[in-house]
Coordinates of C-alpha atoms in Angstrom, one line a residue:
M98 CA 21.4 -90.3 -42.1
N99 CA 20.5 -87.1 -44.1
A100 CA 22.2 -83.9 -43.2
M101 CA 19.3 -81.6 -41.8
V102 CA 20.8 -78.8 -43.7
K103 CA 23.3 -79.0 -46.5
A104 CA 24.7 -76.0 -48.6
E105 CA 26.7 -76.8 -51.6
G106 CA 28.4 -73.8 -53.4
V107 CA 25.6 -71.4 -52.3
H108 CA 26.0 -67.9 -53.9
K109 CA 23.8 -64.9 -53.2
S110 CA 24.1 -61.4 -54.8
F111 CA 22.0 -58.3 -54.3
G112 CA 22.6 -56.3 -57.6
A113 CA 26.4 -55.8 -57.7
A114 CA 27.0 -56.8 -54.2
H115 CA 28.0 -60.5 -53.9
I116 CA 27.0 -61.5 -50.3
L117 CA 27.7 -65.2 -50.3
R118 CA 30.6 -66.5 -52.2
G119 CA 30.2 -70.3 -52.3
I120 CA 29.3 -71.6 -48.9
D121 CA 29.7 -75.2 -48.3
L122 CA 28.5 -76.7 -44.9
E123 CA 26.5 -79.4 -43.1
V124 CA 24.3 -79.5 -40.3
A125 CA 23.6 -82.9 -38.7
P126 CA 20.2 -83.7 -37.1
Q127 CA 20.2 -82.5 -33.5
E128 CA 23.1 -80.4 -33.8
V129 CA 23.3 -76.8 -32.4
F130 CA 25.3 -75.0 -35.2
C131 CA 26.6 -71.4 -34.5
L132 CA 27.4 -68.9 -37.1
V133 CA 29.8 -65.9 -36.0
G134 CA 31.3 -63.0 -37.9
P135 CA 31.5 -59.3 -38.3
S136 CA 28.2 -57.3 -39.6
G137 CA 27.9 -57.7 -43.2
S138 CA 29.7 -61.1 -43.5
G139 CA 26.6 -62.9 -44.8
K140 CA 25.2 -64.8 -41.7
S141 CA 21.9 -63.4 -41.8
T142 CA 21.6 -63.7 -45.6
F143 CA 22.5 -67.3 -45.5
L144 CA 20.1 -68.1 -42.7
R145 CA 17.2 -66.4 -44.8
C146 CA 18.2 -68.6 -47.8
I147 CA 17.6 -71.6 -45.8
N148 CA 13.8 -71.0 -45.8
H149 CA 13.8 -69.3 -49.3
L150 CA 13.1 -65.8 -47.8
E151 CA 16.1 -65.2 -50.0
K152 CA 16.6 -66.9 -53.3
I153 CA 20.1 -68.3 -53.9
N154 CA 21.7 -67.3 -57.1
A155 CA 23.8 -70.5 -57.6
G156 CA 24.5 -73.7 -55.7
R157 CA 22.3 -76.1 -54.0
L158 CA 20.7 -75.9 -50.5
S159 CA 18.6 -78.6 -49.0
V160 CA 16.8 -79.2 -45.8
D161 CA 16.3 -82.9 -44.6
G162 CA 17.3 -84.2 -47.9
R163 CA 15.0 -81.9 -50.1
L164 CA 15.9 -78.9 -52.2
V165 CA 14.8 -75.7 -50.8
G166 CA 12.6 -73.7 -53.0
Y167 CA 13.5 -75.7 -56.2
R168 CA 13.0 -79.1 -57.6
Q169 CA 15.4 -80.9 -59.9
K170 CA 14.5 -82.4 -63.4
G171 CA 17.4 -84.0 -65.1
D172 CA 20.2 -81.5 -64.6
K173 CA 18.1 -78.2 -64.2
L174 CA 16.4 -76.6 -61.3
Y175 CA 13.0 -75.4 -61.3
E176 CA 11.5 -73.0 -58.9
L177 CA 8.8 -74.1 -56.6
K178 CA 5.4 -72.4 -56.6
D179 CA 4.6 -70.1 -53.7
S180 CA 2.4 -72.7 -52.0
E181 CA 5.0 -75.4 -52.3
V182 CA 7.5 -73.0 -50.7
A183 CA 5.0 -72.3 -48.1
A184 CA 4.7 -75.9 -47.2
Q185 CA 8.4 -76.4 -46.9
R186 CA 8.6 -73.4 -44.6
R187 CA 6.1 -75.0 -42.2
D188 CA 9.0 -77.4 -41.0
I189 CA 11.4 -74.5 -40.4
G190 CA 11.0 -72.1 -37.4
M191 CA 12.7 -68.7 -37.5
V192 CA 13.2 -66.2 -34.8
F193 CA 14.5 -62.7 -35.8
Q194 CA 16.3 -60.1 -34.0
R195 CA 13.3 -57.9 -33.7
F196 CA 10.2 -60.1 -32.4
N197 CA 7.6 -59.4 -34.9
L198 CA 4.7 -60.3 -32.8
F199 CA 1.2 -59.3 -33.7
P200 CA 0.7 -56.1 -31.3
H201 CA -3.0 -56.3 -31.4
M202 CA -3.0 -60.0 -30.1
T203 CA -2.2 -61.5 -26.6
A204 CA 0.8 -63.6 -26.1
L205 CA -1.4 -66.7 -26.2
A206 CA -3.1 -65.6 -29.5
N207 CA 0.2 -64.9 -31.1
V208 CA 1.3 -68.6 -30.4
M209 CA -2.0 -70.0 -31.5
E210 CA -2.4 -68.0 -34.8
A211 CA -0.1 -70.0 -37.3
P212 CA -1.2 -73.6 -36.4
M213 CA -5.0 -72.5 -36.8
Q214 CA -4.4 -70.4 -40.1
V215 CA -1.8 -72.6 -41.7
K216 CA -2.3 -76.0 -40.6
G217 CA -6.1 -75.6 -40.0
E218 CA -6.1 -76.8 -36.5
T219 CA -9.0 -76.2 -34.1
R220 CA -9.0 -73.5 -31.6
A221 CA -8.9 -75.9 -28.6
V222 CA -6.1 -78.0 -30.1
A223 CA -4.0 -74.7 -30.7
R224 CA -4.8 -73.2 -27.5
A225 CA -3.7 -76.3 -25.6
R226 CA -0.4 -76.5 -27.4
A227 CA 0.2 -72.7 -27.0
E228 CA -0.3 -72.9 -23.2
R229 CA 2.1 -75.7 -22.9
L230 CA 4.6 -73.7 -25.0
L231 CA 4.2 -70.5 -22.9
D232 CA 4.8 -72.7 -20.0
R233 CA 7.9 -74.1 -21.4
V234 CA 9.4 -70.6 -22.2
G235 CA 8.4 -69.6 -18.6
L236 CA 5.5 -67.2 -19.5
S237 CA 2.4 -69.1 -18.5
D238 CA 1.5 -66.1 -16.4
K239 CA 1.6 -63.7 -19.2
A240 CA -0.6 -65.7 -21.7
G241 CA -3.3 -62.8 -21.6
N242 CA -0.7 -59.9 -22.0
Y243 CA -0.2 -57.9 -25.1
P244 CA 3.3 -57.4 -26.6
A245 CA 3.5 -53.8 -25.3
Q246 CA 3.0 -55.2 -21.8
L247 CA 6.1 -57.3 -22.1
S248 CA 9.8 -56.8 -21.8
G249 CA 12.0 -57.3 -24.9
G250 CA 13.1 -60.8 -23.3
Q251 CA 9.5 -61.9 -22.6
Q252 CA 8.6 -60.9 -26.2
Q253 CA 11.4 -62.8 -27.6
R254 CA 10.4 -65.9 -25.6
V255 CA 6.8 -65.5 -27.0
A256 CA 8.3 -65.3 -30.5
I257 CA 10.3 -68.7 -29.8
A258 CA 7.0 -70.3 -28.6
R259 CA 5.3 -69.1 -31.7
A260 CA 7.9 -70.6 -33.9
L261 CA 7.8 -74.0 -31.8
A262 CA 3.8 -73.8 -32.3
M263 CA 4.3 -75.1 -35.7
E264 CA 6.4 -78.2 -34.5
P265 CA 9.5 -77.4 -36.9
K266 CA 12.3 -79.9 -37.4
L267 CA 14.7 -77.1 -37.6
M268 CA 14.9 -73.7 -35.8
L269 CA 16.8 -70.8 -37.2
F270 CA 17.8 -68.0 -34.7
D271 CA 19.0 -64.7 -36.2
E272 CA 20.7 -62.9 -33.5
P273 CA 17.8 -63.4 -31.1
T274 CA 19.4 -61.5 -28.3
S275 CA 20.9 -58.4 -30.0
A276 CA 17.9 -56.2 -29.6
L277 CA 17.6 -57.0 -25.7
D278 CA 18.9 -55.1 -22.7
P279 CA 21.9 -57.2 -21.3
E280 CA 20.2 -58.2 -18.3
L281 CA 17.4 -59.9 -20.5
V282 CA 19.8 -61.8 -22.6
G283 CA 19.9 -64.6 -20.2
E284 CA 16.3 -65.7 -20.0
V285 CA 16.2 -66.1 -23.9
L286 CA 19.6 -68.2 -24.0
D287 CA 18.3 -70.3 -21.2
V288 CA 15.2 -71.1 -23.2
M289 CA 17.5 -72.0 -26.3
R290 CA 19.6 -74.0 -24.0
G291 CA 16.6 -76.0 -23.1
L292 CA 15.7 -76.8 -26.9
A293 CA 19.3 -78.0 -27.4
E294 CA 19.0 -80.4 -24.6
E295 CA 15.7 -81.7 -26.0
G296 CA 17.5 -82.4 -29.3
M297 CA 16.2 -79.6 -31.6
T298 CA 18.3 -78.9 -34.5
M299 CA 19.3 -75.2 -34.3
I300 CA 21.2 -72.7 -36.5
V301 CA 22.1 -69.7 -34.3
V302 CA 23.7 -66.6 -35.9
T303 CA 25.0 -64.9 -32.5
H304 CA 27.3 -62.6 -30.8
E305 CA 27.1 -64.6 -27.6
M306 CA 30.4 -66.5 -27.6
G307 CA 29.6 -67.9 -24.2
F308 CA 26.5 -69.5 -25.5
A309 CA 28.4 -70.7 -28.7
R310 CA 31.1 -72.3 -26.4
E311 CA 28.8 -74.0 -23.8
V312 CA 25.8 -75.2 -26.2
G313 CA 27.2 -75.2 -29.6
D314 CA 28.3 -78.5 -31.3
S315 CA 29.8 -76.7 -34.2
L316 CA 30.9 -73.1 -34.9
V317 CA 31.6 -71.4 -38.2
F318 CA 33.4 -68.3 -38.4
M319 CA 32.0 -66.4 -41.7
D320 CA 33.7 -63.1 -43.2
G321 CA 33.3 -61.4 -46.6
G322 CA 30.6 -64.1 -47.7
V323 CA 32.9 -67.0 -47.2
V324 CA 33.5 -69.7 -44.4
V325 CA 36.9 -68.6 -43.1
E326 CA 37.1 -71.3 -40.3
S327 CA 35.1 -74.0 -38.6
G328 CA 35.2 -76.6 -36.0
N329 CA 34.4 -77.4 -32.4
P330 CA 33.3 -74.1 -30.8
R331 CA 35.7 -74.5 -27.9
D332 CA 38.6 -75.1 -30.3
V333 CA 37.9 -72.2 -32.5
L334 CA 37.1 -69.9 -29.8
T335 CA 40.3 -70.7 -27.6
N336 CA 42.7 -71.5 -30.5
P337 CA 41.8 -69.9 -33.8
Q338 CA 43.9 -70.9 -36.7
H339 CA 43.1 -68.1 -39.0
D340 CA 44.4 -64.6 -38.6
R341 CA 41.0 -63.1 -39.6
T342 CA 39.4 -65.1 -36.8
K343 CA 41.9 -64.2 -34.4
A344 CA 41.2 -60.4 -35.1
F345 CA 37.6 -60.8 -34.9
L346 CA 37.7 -62.9 -31.6
S347 CA 40.2 -60.3 -30.2
K348 CA 37.5 -57.7 -30.3
V349 CA 34.6 -59.7 -29.1
L350 CA 35.9 -62.0 -26.3

């Protein structure tokens, strides 16, 4: 079986700043893969490389057996056209720190928009799915509300429903709870827990160590653009092997 995500020697620089320094990792289908580490360690940059929001400078990155953003001819890589990259992105849902909802659209319309615009679905089909998804994230009573009328936790749950509306095979979460008030974090993590139970492949950049321990199948600790330590979340969190991991966990646990 193909890895859902495979990174081989992935490097990324912004000017002189070398952010990713040879990332090697694999994410299996239906795995919940947690990325932890200090700010600036490259976690979010790596996540953005997976759907080609950032272009890698060296190495190979593939999703479900297909190179992301490139095709190979002989031993050379050629960048895909924007339309081809967009087609690849349809299979990858992404939930950001900030909810990025359309402020002038209701919760229901936010979830309906991409399937209608990108997949050309009829309004009726998109609406039926959007209603199901809002129900799934516990917001069927808020379908007619605008983002400004929703709490941060509710907005993030709409953002998750919106990502799911494209029926992705992979979900990327970039610190989905870090912009939320503490009492709203649980409602978002509950939705993510439900997705994990349904077998969604997820890569989660998070500071929520309890979630990583309970729900994660694998955990990677990154620092300075490299993978420092990886393994079963419970093992890494309770018995870290590397001094850098120990120092980081002593501050966050």
